Coordinates of C-alpha atoms in Angstrom, one line a residue:
M1358 CA 108.3 326.4 66.3
I1359 CA 106.6 327.2 62.7
N1360 CA 107.0 330.5 61.8
T1361 CA 104.0 332.4 60.4
F1362 CA 105.6 335.5 60.1
C1363 CA 107.1 335.2 56.4
R1364 CA 105.5 336.0 53.2
K1365 CA 105.6 332.3 52.4
P1366 CA 106.6 329.2 54.2
L1367 CA 109.9 327.2 53.6
W1368 CA 108.2 324.1 52.6
E1369 CA 106.3 325.8 49.8
T1370 CA 109.0 327.9 48.6
S1371 CA 112.4 325.7 48.7
R1372 CA 112.2 324.3 45.1
T1373 CA 112.1 327.9 43.8
L1374 CA 114.7 329.1 46.2
A1375 CA 117.0 326.2 45.3
A1376 CA 116.6 326.6 41.6
V1377 CA 117.2 330.6 41.8
A1378 CA 120.5 330.0 44.0
Q1379 CA 121.4 327.4 41.1
G1380 CA 120.9 330.2 38.4
K1381 CA 118.0 328.3 37.0
I1382 CA 115.6 330.6 37.4
P1383 CA 115.9 334.6 38.1
A1384 CA 115.7 336.1 41.3
D1385 CA 113.0 338.6 42.2
L1386 CA 115.4 341.0 43.9
V1387 CA 119.4 341.3 44.1
I1388 CA 121.6 343.5 45.9
T1389 CA 124.6 343.8 45.0
H1390 CA 128.1 345.2 46.0
A1391 CA 127.0 345.3 49.9
R1392 CA 129.5 345.2 52.7
L1393 CA 127.5 342.2 54.6
V1394 CA 127.1 342.0 58.4
N1395 CA 127.3 338.3 58.6
V1396 CA 125.7 338.0 62.4
C1397 CA 126.7 334.2 62.1
T1398 CA 130.1 334.6 62.1
H1399 CA 131.1 338.0 63.6
E1400 CA 132.3 339.6 60.4
I1401 CA 131.9 341.9 57.5
Q1402 CA 132.3 340.4 54.1
E1403 CA 133.2 342.8 51.5
D1404 CA 131.6 342.9 47.6
V1405 CA 128.7 340.7 48.6
S1406 CA 125.5 340.1 46.6
V1407 CA 122.0 339.0 48.0
A1408 CA 119.4 337.1 45.9
V1409 CA 115.7 337.2 46.9
A1410 CA 112.7 335.1 45.8
C1411 CA 109.3 334.6 47.3
G1412 CA 110.0 336.8 50.2
R1413 CA 113.2 334.7 51.2
I1414 CA 117.1 334.5 50.9
A1415 CA 118.1 332.2 48.1
L1416 CA 121.8 333.0 47.6
V1417 CA 124.5 335.0 49.7
G1418 CA 128.0 335.5 47.8
D1419 CA 127.9 335.8 43.5
A1420 CA 124.2 336.5 42.4
S1421 CA 125.5 337.3 39.1
R1422 CA 123.7 333.9 37.7
C1423 CA 120.4 334.9 39.4
I1424 CA 119.9 338.3 37.5
G1425 CA 116.8 337.7 35.1
P1426 CA 115.0 340.6 32.7
G1427 CA 112.6 340.9 35.2
T1428 CA 114.6 340.9 38.2
Q1429 CA 115.3 344.4 40.3
V1430 CA 118.5 345.0 40.9
T1431 CA 119.8 347.2 43.7
D1432 CA 123.6 348.5 44.3
A1433 CA 124.3 349.1 47.8
K1434 CA 127.2 351.0 46.5
G1435 CA 129.4 349.7 49.2
R1436 CA 127.0 350.4 52.0
Y1437 CA 126.5 347.8 54.9
L1438 CA 123.8 345.2 54.8
A1439 CA 122.5 344.0 57.9
P1440 CA 119.6 341.8 59.0
G1441 CA 116.4 343.7 60.0
F1442 CA 116.4 344.5 63.6
L1443 CA 114.2 342.7 66.0
D1444 CA 112.8 344.1 69.5
G1445 CA 112.7 341.1 72.0
H1446 CA 110.7 343.0 74.6
I1447 CA 108.1 345.8 73.9
H1448 CA 104.9 347.3 75.2
V1449 CA 103.5 348.7 71.8
E1450 CA 100.8 350.8 74.4
S1451 CA 103.8 353.0 75.8
S1452 CA 104.2 354.7 72.5
M1453 CA 100.7 355.9 72.7
M1454 CA 99.7 354.6 69.2
G1455 CA 98.2 351.8 67.5
V1456 CA 100.4 349.1 66.3
G1457 CA 99.7 350.7 62.8
E1458 CA 101.3 353.9 63.7
Y1459 CA 103.8 352.4 65.9
A1460 CA 104.9 350.7 62.4
R1461 CA 105.0 353.3 60.5
A1462 CA 107.2 355.1 63.1
V1463 CA 109.7 352.2 63.6
I1464 CA 110.2 350.6 60.5
P1465 CA 112.0 353.3 58.8
H1466 CA 114.5 353.1 61.6
G1467 CA 115.4 349.5 60.8
T1468 CA 112.7 347.6 62.8
V1469 CA 111.4 344.7 61.0
G1470 CA 109.9 342.5 63.7
I1471 CA 108.8 343.4 67.4
Y1472 CA 108.1 340.6 70.2
M1473 CA 105.1 342.6 72.0
D1474 CA 103.3 342.0 75.2
P1475 CA 100.5 344.0 75.3
H1476 CA 99.5 343.5 78.8
E1477 CA 98.6 347.2 79.6
I1478 CA 95.6 347.1 77.0
C1479 CA 95.1 343.4 78.2
N1480 CA 95.0 344.7 81.8
V1481 CA 91.8 347.5 80.8
L1482 CA 90.2 345.2 78.0
G1483 CA 91.1 341.7 78.7
L1484 CA 92.2 339.5 75.6
D1485 CA 89.3 341.1 73.3
G1486 CA 91.6 344.5 73.6
V1487 CA 94.8 341.9 72.6
R1488 CA 92.6 340.5 69.8
C1489 CA 92.0 344.3 68.7
M1490 CA 96.3 345.0 68.7
L1491 CA 97.0 341.8 66.3
E1492 CA 93.8 343.0 63.9
D1493 CA 95.7 346.4 63.9
A1494 CA 99.2 345.1 63.4
S1495 CA 98.1 342.3 60.7
R1496 CA 97.3 344.9 57.9
T1497 CA 101.2 346.3 58.4
P1498 CA 104.2 344.6 57.5
L1499 CA 105.9 344.7 60.6
K1500 CA 106.1 341.2 62.1
A1501 CA 104.3 341.5 65.4
M1502 CA 104.9 338.5 67.2
L1503 CA 102.7 338.1 70.5
T1504 CA 103.8 336.8 73.9
T1505 CA 100.3 336.6 75.6
P1506 CA 100.2 338.7 79.0
S1507 CA 101.1 336.3 81.8
C1508 CA 99.9 338.5 84.5
V1509 CA 96.5 340.0 84.3
P1510 CA 96.5 341.5 87.2
A1511 CA 100.4 341.8 87.7
V1512 CA 100.1 340.8 91.5
P1513 CA 97.1 339.4 92.5
G1514 CA 95.2 340.7 95.6
F1515 CA 97.0 343.6 95.4
E1516 CA 95.1 346.1 92.6
D1517 CA 92.1 346.2 90.7
T1518 CA 92.0 345.7 87.0
G1519 CA 89.5 345.8 84.2
A1520 CA 90.2 342.1 83.2
C1521 CA 91.6 339.0 84.8
V1522 CA 93.2 336.6 82.6
G1523 CA 93.8 332.9 84.1
P1524 CA 95.6 329.8 83.2
E1525 CA 92.9 328.6 80.9
E1526 CA 92.3 331.6 78.9
I1527 CA 96.2 331.7 78.4
A1528 CA 96.6 328.3 77.1
G1529 CA 93.7 329.0 74.6
T1530 CA 95.9 331.4 72.7
M1531 CA 98.8 329.3 72.4
D1532 CA 97.1 328.2 69.3
W1533 CA 96.7 331.8 68.1
P1534 CA 98.9 332.0 64.6
E1535 CA 100.4 335.3 66.1
C1536 CA 101.5 333.8 69.6
V1537 CA 105.2 332.6 70.2
G1538 CA 104.8 332.5 74.1
I1539 CA 103.8 334.4 77.4
G1540 CA 104.3 337.9 78.0
E1541 CA 107.0 338.8 81.1
M1542 CA 106.4 336.4 84.0
M1543 CA 106.0 339.3 86.8
N1544 CA 104.9 337.3 89.6
F1545 CA 108.3 335.9 90.4
P1546 CA 107.0 335.3 93.8
G1547 CA 104.6 332.8 92.9
V1548 CA 107.1 331.2 90.9
L1549 CA 109.5 330.8 93.7
Q1550 CA 106.8 329.8 96.0
G1551 CA 105.2 326.9 93.8
D1552 CA 101.8 328.5 93.0
P1553 CA 100.1 326.1 91.0
K1554 CA 98.1 328.8 89.1
V1555 CA 101.5 330.7 88.2
H1556 CA 103.3 327.7 87.1
E1557 CA 99.9 326.6 85.0
I1558 CA 100.5 329.5 83.2
T1559 CA 104.4 329.0 82.4
G1560 CA 103.3 325.4 81.9
A1561 CA 100.7 326.6 79.0
A1562 CA 103.6 328.0 77.2
L1563 CA 106.1 325.0 77.7
K1564 CA 103.4 322.3 77.0
A1565 CA 103.1 324.4 73.6
G1566 CA 107.1 324.2 72.8
K1567 CA 106.9 328.2 73.4
I1568 CA 109.0 330.8 75.3
V1569 CA 107.9 332.5 78.7
T1570 CA 109.4 335.7 78.7
G1571 CA 110.6 337.0 82.5
H1572 CA 110.6 339.8 84.8
Y1573 CA 113.1 339.0 87.9
S1574 CA 113.6 342.5 89.6
L1575 CA 115.1 341.2 92.4
P1576 CA 119.0 342.3 93.0
E1577 CA 119.5 338.3 93.8
T1578 CA 121.5 335.8 91.7
G1579 CA 121.6 332.7 93.7
P1580 CA 118.9 330.3 94.7
G1581 CA 116.0 332.4 93.5
L1582 CA 117.3 333.3 90.1
N1583 CA 118.3 329.8 89.9
A1584 CA 114.7 328.4 90.6
Y1585 CA 113.1 331.1 88.5
I1586 CA 115.3 329.9 85.3
A1587 CA 114.7 326.4 86.0
S1588 CA 110.9 326.8 86.0
G1589 CA 111.3 327.4 82.3
V1590 CA 111.7 331.1 82.0
R1591 CA 114.2 331.7 79.0
C1592 CA 114.6 335.9 79.2
C1593 CA 114.7 339.0 81.6
H1594 CA 115.1 342.6 80.8
E1595 CA 114.9 343.7 84.2
S1596 CA 119.0 344.0 84.9
T1597 CA 120.0 347.1 86.2
R1598 CA 123.2 346.2 87.7
A1599 CA 125.9 344.7 85.6
Q1600 CA 126.3 341.8 87.9
D1601 CA 122.7 340.7 87.4
A1602 CA 123.1 340.7 83.6
L1603 CA 126.4 338.7 83.4
A1604 CA 124.5 336.1 86.3
K1605 CA 121.8 335.6 84.0
M1606 CA 123.6 335.1 80.8
R1607 CA 126.0 332.9 82.9
L1608 CA 123.1 330.5 83.7
G1609 CA 122.0 330.4 80.3
M1610 CA 119.3 333.0 80.1
Y1611 CA 119.0 335.7 77.5
A1612 CA 119.7 339.1 79.4
M1613 CA 117.9 342.0 77.6
L1614 CA 119.5 344.8 78.2
R1615 CA 117.1 347.4 78.2
E1616 CA 117.3 351.2 77.0
G1617 CA 113.7 352.9 76.8
S1618 CA 112.4 356.5 77.1
A1619 CA 112.7 356.6 80.3
W1620 CA 114.6 353.5 81.4
H1621 CA 118.3 354.3 80.9
D1622 CA 120.0 351.1 82.0
L1623 CA 122.4 350.4 79.0
K1624 CA 125.1 352.5 80.4
E1625 CA 125.4 350.2 83.8
V1626 CA 124.3 346.6 82.4
A1627 CA 126.5 347.0 79.1
K1628 CA 129.2 346.6 81.3
S1629 CA 128.5 343.0 81.6
V1630 CA 129.6 342.6 78.2
T1631 CA 132.3 345.2 77.8
E1632 CA 134.2 344.5 81.4
H1633 CA 134.2 340.8 80.6
E1634 CA 135.5 338.8 78.1
I1635 CA 132.6 336.4 77.3
D1636 CA 130.7 335.4 74.7
T1637 CA 127.6 337.6 73.9
R1638 CA 125.2 335.3 72.4
F1639 CA 122.7 335.7 75.3
A1640 CA 122.6 339.3 75.3
V1641 CA 119.8 341.4 73.4
L1642 CA 119.1 344.7 73.3
V1643 CA 115.6 345.7 73.7
S1644 CA 113.3 349.2 74.2
D1645 CA 110.6 348.0 76.6
D1646 CA 109.0 351.2 76.3
A1647 CA 109.3 354.3 73.9
H1648 CA 107.4 357.4 73.7
P1649 CA 106.4 358.8 70.5
H1650 CA 108.8 361.6 70.9
T1651 CA 111.5 359.4 71.2
L1652 CA 110.6 357.5 68.1
V1653 CA 110.4 360.5 66.3
E1654 CA 113.4 362.6 67.7
Q1655 CA 115.9 359.7 68.4
G1656 CA 114.5 356.5 66.3
H1657 CA 113.8 353.0 67.6
L1658 CA 116.3 350.3 67.8
D1659 CA 118.8 352.0 65.6
H1660 CA 119.0 354.6 68.5
I1661 CA 119.6 352.1 70.9
L1662 CA 122.7 350.7 68.7
R1663 CA 124.2 353.9 69.0
R1664 CA 123.8 354.0 72.5
A1665 CA 125.7 350.7 72.6
L1666 CA 128.1 352.0 70.4
E1667 CA 128.4 354.7 73.0
E1668 CA 129.2 352.3 75.9
G1669 CA 132.0 350.3 73.9
I1670 CA 130.1 347.6 72.5
D1671 CA 131.2 347.2 69.0
P1672 CA 128.9 347.2 66.1
V1673 CA 128.8 343.9 64.6
T1674 CA 128.2 342.5 68.6
A1675 CA 125.5 344.8 69.1
I1676 CA 123.9 344.3 65.7
Q1677 CA 123.7 340.5 66.6
M1678 CA 122.1 341.9 69.9
V1679 CA 118.8 343.1 67.8
T1680 CA 119.1 340.3 65.3
I1681 CA 120.5 336.5 65.4
N1682 CA 120.4 336.5 69.3
C1683 CA 116.8 337.9 70.0
A1684 CA 115.9 335.1 66.7
Q1685 CA 117.5 332.2 69.0
C1686 CA 115.8 333.7 72.3
F1687 CA 112.7 332.9 70.5
Q1688 CA 113.7 329.9 69.1
M1689 CA 112.9 331.4 65.6
D1690 CA 116.5 331.7 64.2
H1691 CA 115.7 329.3 61.2
E1692 CA 113.5 331.8 59.8
L1693 CA 114.6 335.3 61.1
G1694 CA 117.9 337.2 62.4
S1695 CA 120.2 336.6 59.7
I1696 CA 121.1 337.2 56.0
T1697 CA 121.5 333.4 54.9
P1698 CA 119.6 331.2 52.5
G1699 CA 116.2 330.1 53.2
K1700 CA 115.8 333.0 56.2
C1701 CA 113.3 335.9 55.1
A1702 CA 114.2 338.6 53.3
D1703 CA 114.3 341.2 56.2
M1704 CA 117.4 343.6 55.6
V1705 CA 118.4 347.1 56.3
L1706 CA 121.0 348.8 54.3
L1707 CA 123.2 351.2 56.5
E1708 CA 125.2 354.3 55.3
S1709 CA 127.9 353.4 58.0
L1710 CA 128.5 351.1 61.2
E1711 CA 129.3 354.1 63.3
T1712 CA 126.2 356.1 62.5
I1713 CA 123.5 353.3 62.1
K1714 CA 122.0 355.3 59.7
I1715 CA 119.4 353.8 57.8
K1716 CA 119.1 354.0 54.0
K1717 CA 116.7 351.5 52.9
V1718 CA 114.4 348.5 54.8
W1719 CA 113.5 345.3 53.4
I1720 CA 110.9 342.9 54.9
D1721 CA 110.2 339.9 52.8
G1722 CA 111.9 341.0 49.9
N1723 CA 109.9 344.2 49.4
L1724 CA 111.2 347.8 50.1
T1725 CA 108.9 349.2 53.0
A1726 CA 110.9 352.1 53.7
E1727 CA 113.6 354.4 52.5
N1728 CA 115.8 357.5 53.6
G1729 CA 113.4 357.6 56.8
S1730 CA 110.2 357.1 55.2
M1731 CA 107.7 354.7 54.8
T1732 CA 107.3 353.1 50.9
M1733 CA 104.7 351.1 51.3
E1734 CA 101.2 351.7 52.5
F1735 CA 98.4 349.9 54.3
P1736 CA 94.8 350.6 55.1
S1737 CA 93.6 352.2 58.7
Y1738 CA 92.4 350.4 61.5
T1739 CA 89.7 351.7 63.6
Y1740 CA 89.1 350.5 67.3
P1741 CA 85.5 349.3 68.3
E1742 CA 83.6 352.0 70.3
W1743 CA 83.8 349.8 73.4
A1744 CA 87.4 350.4 73.3
T1745 CA 87.1 353.9 73.6
R1746 CA 84.7 354.0 76.5
S1747 CA 86.7 352.8 79.6
I1748 CA 87.0 355.7 82.1
H1749 CA 84.6 354.8 84.9
V1750 CA 85.7 356.4 88.4
G1751 CA 82.2 355.5 89.9
E1752 CA 82.0 359.1 91.7
E1753 CA 82.1 362.7 91.4
V1754 CA 86.1 363.9 91.9
T1755 CA 86.2 367.3 93.8
A1756 CA 89.1 368.7 96.1
D1757 CA 87.5 367.2 99.0
T1758 CA 88.2 363.5 97.6
F1759 CA 91.5 364.6 98.5
R1760 CA 91.6 365.4 102.2
L1761 CA 93.7 363.2 104.1
P1762 CA 92.9 363.7 108.3
A1763 CA 95.9 363.4 110.3
S1764 CA 96.5 361.4 113.4
S1765 CA 98.3 364.2 115.3
G1766 CA 100.1 367.7 114.9
S1767 CA 103.1 366.1 113.2
V1768 CA 103.1 362.7 111.4
T1769 CA 105.4 360.4 109.9
V1770 CA 104.4 358.9 106.5
R1771 CA 106.1 356.5 104.1
A1772 CA 106.7 358.2 100.7
I1773 CA 107.9 356.6 97.2
E1774 CA 111.0 358.1 95.8
V1775 CA 111.6 357.9 92.5
I1776 CA 114.9 357.8 90.7
P1777 CA 114.6 359.4 87.2
G1778 CA 115.8 357.1 84.7
R1779 CA 115.5 354.0 86.4
V1780 CA 112.4 351.6 87.2
G1781 CA 113.0 351.1 90.8
S1782 CA 111.8 353.2 94.1
L1783 CA 113.0 353.6 97.5
E1784 CA 111.1 353.9 101.0
R1785 CA 111.6 357.2 102.6
H1786 CA 110.3 358.1 105.7
I1787 CA 109.5 361.7 105.9
T1788 CA 107.9 364.0 108.8
L1789 CA 104.9 366.3 107.8
A1790 CA 103.3 368.5 110.0
S1791 CA 99.4 368.5 109.5
Q1792 CA 97.7 371.8 108.5
N1793 CA 94.2 372.4 109.9
G1794 CA 94.2 368.8 111.1
L1795 CA 94.8 367.7 107.3
L1796 CA 98.3 365.8 105.3
E1797 CA 99.3 368.1 102.9
S1798 CA 102.1 368.2 100.1
D1799 CA 105.3 369.8 101.1
P1800 CA 106.9 370.9 98.2
S1801 CA 109.8 372.5 100.1
Q1802 CA 110.9 368.4 101.0
D1803 CA 109.9 367.6 97.5
V1804 CA 106.8 365.5 99.1
L1805 CA 104.1 365.4 96.9
K1806 CA 100.1 363.8 98.1
T1807 CA 99.2 360.9 95.8
A1808 CA 95.9 359.0 94.6
V1809 CA 95.3 356.1 92.5
F1810 CA 91.7 356.0 91.8
E1811 CA 90.0 352.5 90.6
R1812 CA 88.6 353.7 86.8
H1813 CA 87.5 350.3 85.2
R1814 CA 84.3 349.0 87.0
G1815 CA 83.5 352.4 89.1
T1816 CA 83.7 350.8 92.7
G1817 CA 85.1 354.0 94.2
K1818 CA 88.3 352.5 95.5
K1819 CA 91.4 354.3 96.2
G1820 CA 94.7 354.5 97.7
F1821 CA 96.8 357.4 99.1
G1822 CA 100.3 358.2 99.3
F1823 CA 103.2 360.4 98.9
V1824 CA 105.8 360.7 96.2
K1825 CA 109.2 362.1 96.5
G1826 CA 111.7 362.9 93.4
F1827 CA 109.6 364.9 90.9
G1828 CA 110.5 368.7 91.9
I1829 CA 106.9 369.8 91.3
T1830 CA 107.0 373.1 93.0
C1831 CA 102.9 374.3 92.2
G1832 CA 100.6 372.1 90.3
A1833 CA 99.5 368.5 89.3
M1834 CA 100.1 365.6 87.0
A1835 CA 97.4 362.9 86.0
S1836 CA 97.8 360.0 84.0
T1837 CA 95.5 356.8 83.4
V1838 CA 98.9 355.0 82.2
A1839 CA 99.7 353.7 85.7
H1840 CA 101.4 350.2 85.3
D1841 CA 100.0 347.5 85.2
A1842 CA 96.1 348.3 86.0
H1843 CA 96.2 351.4 84.6
N1844 CA 94.0 353.2 87.0
L1845 CA 93.6 356.5 87.4
L1846 CA 97.2 358.2 89.1
V1847 CA 97.1 361.5 90.1
I1848 CA 100.1 363.9 91.9
G1849 CA 100.2 367.2 93.2
T1850 CA 101.1 370.0 95.4
N1851 CA 97.4 370.9 96.4
D1852 CA 93.9 369.5 96.2
E1853 CA 92.3 371.6 93.9
D1854 CA 94.5 371.2 91.1
M1855 CA 94.8 367.5 91.9
A1856 CA 90.9 367.0 91.3
L1857 CA 91.0 369.4 87.9
A1858 CA 93.7 367.1 86.4
A1859 CA 91.7 363.9 87.4
N1860 CA 88.5 365.7 85.8
T1861 CA 90.7 366.6 82.7
L1862 CA 91.3 362.9 82.0
I1863 CA 87.8 361.7 83.0
Q1864 CA 86.3 363.9 80.6
C1865 CA 88.6 362.8 77.5
G1866 CA 88.3 359.2 78.3
G1867 CA 92.0 359.1 79.7
G1868 CA 95.4 360.2 78.8
M1869 CA 98.0 362.3 80.6
T1870 CA 97.6 366.2 81.8
A1871 CA 99.4 368.7 83.8
V1872 CA 97.5 371.5 85.5
Q1873 CA 98.7 374.7 87.5
K1874 CA 96.5 376.7 89.7
G1875 CA 93.4 376.2 88.1
T1876 CA 94.6 376.1 84.3
V1877 CA 95.1 372.7 81.8
L1878 CA 98.7 373.3 81.0
G1879 CA 98.8 370.4 78.7
T1880 CA 96.8 367.0 77.7
V1881 CA 97.6 364.2 75.4
P1882 CA 94.1 362.3 75.1
L1883 CA 94.5 358.7 74.9
P1884 CA 90.7 357.6 74.6
I1885 CA 91.9 354.2 73.0
A1886 CA 91.4 352.0 76.5
G1887 CA 93.3 355.2 78.4
L1888 CA 96.5 354.3 76.8
M1889 CA 96.6 355.0 73.0
N1890 CA 95.3 357.5 70.2
D1891 CA 95.0 356.9 66.6
K1892 CA 97.0 360.0 65.5
P1893 CA 100.3 359.8 63.7
A1894 CA 103.7 359.4 65.6
A1895 CA 104.7 362.8 64.7
E1896 CA 101.2 364.6 66.0
M1897 CA 101.6 362.4 68.9
S1898 CA 105.3 363.4 69.7
R1899 CA 104.0 367.3 69.2
M1900 CA 101.6 366.4 71.9
V1901 CA 104.1 364.9 74.1
E1902 CA 106.5 367.8 73.6
A1903 CA 103.9 370.6 74.6
L1904 CA 103.4 368.4 77.9
E1905 CA 107.1 368.0 78.3
K1906 CA 106.9 371.9 78.6
A1907 CA 104.0 371.9 80.9
W1908 CA 105.9 369.3 83.2
K1909 CA 108.8 371.9 83.2
Q1910 CA 106.3 374.9 84.0
I1911 CA 105.1 373.1 87.4
G1912 CA 108.7 372.4 88.4
C1913 CA 109.5 369.0 87.0
T1914 CA 112.8 368.5 85.3
M1915 CA 113.3 364.9 85.4
P1916 CA 113.3 362.9 81.7
S1917 CA 109.9 361.6 80.8
P1918 CA 108.5 362.2 83.9
F1919 CA 104.9 360.2 83.1
M1920 CA 106.9 357.2 82.8
T1921 CA 108.5 357.6 85.6
M1922 CA 105.0 358.5 87.4
A1923 CA 103.5 355.3 85.7
L1924 CA 105.6 352.6 87.8
I1925 CA 104.2 353.9 91.0
S1926 CA 101.3 351.7 91.0
L1927 CA 103.2 348.7 89.8
A1928 CA 103.3 346.6 92.5
C1929 CA 106.0 344.0 91.3
L1930 CA 108.7 346.3 91.2
P1931 CA 110.7 347.1 94.6
K1932 CA 110.4 348.6 96.7
L1933 CA 107.2 350.7 97.9
R1934 CA 104.2 351.3 95.3
L1935 CA 100.9 352.6 95.6
T1936 CA 97.7 351.0 93.9
D1937 CA 94.2 351.8 94.2
R1938 CA 94.1 349.3 97.4
G1939 CA 96.9 351.3 99.6
L1940 CA 100.5 351.3 99.9
V1941 CA 102.5 347.8 99.0
D1942 CA 105.6 346.8 100.3
C1943 CA 106.9 344.9 97.2
E1944 CA 109.4 343.0 99.0
S1945 CA 107.2 341.3 102.0
F1946 CA 104.1 341.4 99.4
C1947 CA 101.8 343.3 101.8
F1948 CA 99.7 346.3 102.4
V1949 CA 101.7 348.5 104.9
P1950 CA 100.0 352.0 106.3
L1951 CA 100.6 355.4 105.1
E1952 CA 101.7 356.4 108.6
V1953 CA 105.1 354.8 110.4

């Protein structure tokens, strides 16, 4: 695979690099007296120097002969020098920021490259929205590798999206210079059942010699998993049990161990490594989703590395999981992922391996961040106006909109029980007493009415259900971040507050809000596709923090409840989900009635 993500291609710089390595011409940059984290051999090499020219590494070892009058020399003073960090699976939209502001947030934390799957904006605005993301990314030093969204919609026939992307469109993106493969193939039932359209999509990447990334969320490691991998899927981030991650690695699949703002899977899946004597080359650490508050307060991959250390993974192994292992997963280790001759000069200087505190970050040999701040500026990007006008519900939303007639005085309904910090849900059967012939929320049972409105084309479609697990005692929450169709999702204890929450987001062009007793307690406006804002990370973090206080005020105490809430409508995750078309049994893949 030809990598277009280095400042200059290797063929153009090979003569210069060879000359610098031999001391015939001086290097652009030399880093001296470093403790090198060698991810190729899993060792720490003492007092190593690194020479850089043309944005690439020319020499690792004694670089004294590479220093000339114009060479910039940086003394590492015995600190640890590691390859720059790579996130192998990330939805930038979940940061609520465009790629530019996201880059400003993560580069100081050691992240030099991301493999982004922008299927959130693609479900709203199609491939035109993806192009906007790439234009935004192109002005930044962050290496933003595209995995083209493969499932738009995620599960055809079960939801309504703002766009539909088929095999022909996906095949066309394989020629885009930013594209390294296709995003998570969530339609694993289509893969297993031999759906021609699904295999045409994966085939587009395979024909182009690019990577098919996966999403296999079933707790099954036999014929189904084997079939999924045999179809060409190379990696999967959906392991929530140690045995699932271990089984994937044993079958030659890269197990992406996830630790996001809401999905705290590492505590369990790290056991696949710590409790077994295995080669960890097929283990990769990823974030999947990260809120701005997490990025500002805790960090990005540096935070995930610290979590890995807390779970007993040794530092060098953990660093391999965000460098060379990730690069090998995407068949790009000939360019990225290690500090070795010829590779892109993407490096981080660490204060220690225990704290993973980032002192300096270089991308293509340029110092881009130091002591937690960017040192490189880049121009701003403005999303086109059509990308900021995406909320079209098609009807006036009032309290009456949420009325649910009951078939009898006492009704047993299907409810989606969410699990804090996990992507899975449970199906519960809850008995509700009708009130004046209507089904209402029952906070005493922690059971809340839920609605999903189609918001792309004004069709007026809407689905109703009940959820359990949020702990809301009085009020409502609404969000246009509702994976993957990103329709308008509303949860609440009463119809009046639910209507207010819905209308608040319709008026501001999308986002997230919490209301109580007719008062809006907090709102995070997301006018770009109803998913993102153009504000800096610190400002977005403050808005999210204020919204967190509003969540607590209405009774919700779970971490990042909006990220958990956002999965209620994702019909490719077990077990029960709600879309604008109704309740979906996500194991048998059929619609089920609200009443049992």
